[in-house]
Amino acid sequence: MADSAPPRSRPPRPRSAVSRGVGLAGLAGSLGWIAFARWRHLDGPYAALLHLVCAGMPMLLWSVLVDKVHRRASTGIDWANPRPLRETMDISLTKLAGLWATFGGIALIFATGRFYWQGIFAFAMWCLGWIAPVLFLLSIPYVIWLD
């Protein structure tokens, strides 16, 4: 039995948080790095880190300079009326405590599982050991500035 009811129209898709340009910029950066790395016979963990940078940096630049994502109302940031520091300090400190507690818990898991510090994980743990203190310190002005 065929249904004689007319087909229903589909609701419109929600607007993507990431534009097509961001994806294409990342793809271009990634393909450019792969071509360069193959030409120069680069491999190993440092080449992989640079691949992340070459794919991520064009995406970041496109998002900020072309799409201007930091100016969207959906970010919740009111650029026209910044709030005084006294109003937001309690909120900022709570956010920082939650952020640090979350990453502290993750670090505890990695520290407890000593197998993460040898073999194929050793380079990743070395990278985390260097970047974690930097991110910890940078999170303070970043969270305060955003609030």
XYZ file of C-alpha atoms in Angstrom:
147
model
C 0.000 0.000 0.000
C 1.409 3.300 -1.025
C 0.993 6.251 1.269
C -0.748 9.052 -0.572
C 0.179 11.742 1.937
C 2.351 14.529 0.535
C 6.001 14.429 1.633
C 6.798 16.607 4.622
C 9.341 19.344 4.203
C 12.455 18.894 6.273
C 13.326 21.506 8.858
C 16.294 23.645 7.875
C 19.673 22.460 9.066
C 21.224 24.495 11.873
C 24.011 26.819 10.879
C 27.360 25.163 11.384
C 29.681 26.554 14.032
C 32.551 26.121 11.591
C 32.454 27.608 8.105
C 33.465 25.837 4.940
C 36.408 28.237 4.683
C 37.813 27.016 7.997
C 37.794 23.422 6.828
C 39.345 24.306 3.492
C 42.030 26.431 5.173
C 42.926 23.523 7.457
C 42.950 21.118 4.535
C 45.216 23.449 2.535
C 47.611 23.802 5.477
C 47.642 20.053 6.023
C 48.236 19.208 2.368
C 50.919 21.890 2.152
C 52.739 20.413 5.137
C 52.451 16.871 3.802
C 53.905 17.981 0.459
C 56.746 19.844 2.181
C 57.469 16.968 4.576
C 57.583 14.437 1.752
C 59.828 16.708 -0.322
C 62.267 17.207 2.590
C 61.906 13.576 3.833
C 60.681 14.678 7.269
C 59.096 12.202 9.624
C 58.808 11.467 13.316
C 57.134 13.147 16.250
C 58.397 16.672 15.563
C 57.066 16.504 12.017
C 53.712 15.425 13.457
C 53.684 18.415 15.827
C 54.441 20.773 12.959
C 51.651 19.144 10.973
C 49.231 20.089 13.748
C 50.462 23.681 13.623
C 50.292 23.849 9.817
C 46.720 22.537 9.828
C 45.506 24.452 12.886
C 47.008 27.894 12.300
C 45.198 28.563 8.988
C 41.956 27.430 10.630
C 42.488 29.772 13.565
C 43.404 32.705 11.341
C 40.400 32.141 9.048
C 38.028 31.915 12.029
C 39.288 35.141 13.600
C 40.151 37.276 10.565
C 37.502 36.207 8.031
C 34.581 34.710 9.973
C 35.165 36.978 12.999
C 33.804 34.306 15.326
C 34.871 36.270 18.391
C 32.279 38.939 17.476
C 29.269 36.607 17.272
C 26.525 37.124 19.816
C 26.505 33.383 20.512
C 29.879 33.676 22.271
C 28.197 35.458 25.171
C 30.863 38.159 25.165
C 29.502 41.699 25.177
C 32.334 43.626 23.556
C 30.449 46.947 23.758
C 29.899 46.885 27.529
C 32.758 45.185 29.374
C 32.011 44.509 33.030
C 34.285 45.807 35.772
C 36.826 43.384 37.184
C 35.215 43.506 40.642
C 31.957 42.111 39.228
C 33.544 39.168 37.482
C 36.414 38.158 39.755
C 34.376 35.613 41.774
C 33.070 33.999 38.587
C 36.552 33.948 37.063
C 38.106 32.331 40.135
C 35.394 29.662 40.168
C 35.984 28.917 36.494
C 39.737 28.722 37.032
C 39.308 26.378 40.000
C 37.085 24.097 37.915
C 39.471 24.176 34.965
C 42.492 23.390 37.107
C 40.658 20.655 39.042
C 39.629 19.005 35.775
C 43.123 19.057 34.319
C 44.604 18.092 37.680
C 42.415 14.980 37.685
C 43.526 14.107 34.171
C 47.167 14.667 35.167
C 46.667 12.388 38.176
C 45.456 9.611 35.893
C 48.492 10.035 33.648
C 50.850 10.172 36.636
C 49.314 7.071 38.208
C 49.504 5.035 35.010
C 53.272 4.918 34.682
C 52.997 3.068 31.383
C 52.133 6.453 29.867
C 55.727 7.542 30.530
C 57.414 4.937 28.363
C 57.248 3.510 24.882
C 54.973 5.156 22.359
C 53.548 7.626 24.892
C 56.886 9.105 26.019
C 57.017 11.908 23.454
C 53.418 12.961 24.135
C 54.102 13.090 27.874
C 57.258 15.132 27.253
C 55.186 17.613 25.218
C 52.499 17.799 27.910
C 55.152 18.347 30.564
C 56.411 21.414 28.703
C 53.078 22.923 27.646
C 51.038 22.317 30.833
C 52.733 25.015 32.969
C 52.445 27.516 30.117
C 48.731 26.806 29.688
C 48.236 26.969 33.451
C 49.736 30.464 33.605
C 48.018 31.713 30.449
C 44.618 30.536 31.681
C 44.620 33.181 34.427
C 44.582 36.330 32.265
C 42.524 34.573 29.572
C 39.617 33.623 31.845
C 39.653 36.999 33.610
C 39.700 38.822 30.252
C 36.782 36.801 28.855
C 34.600 37.354 31.906
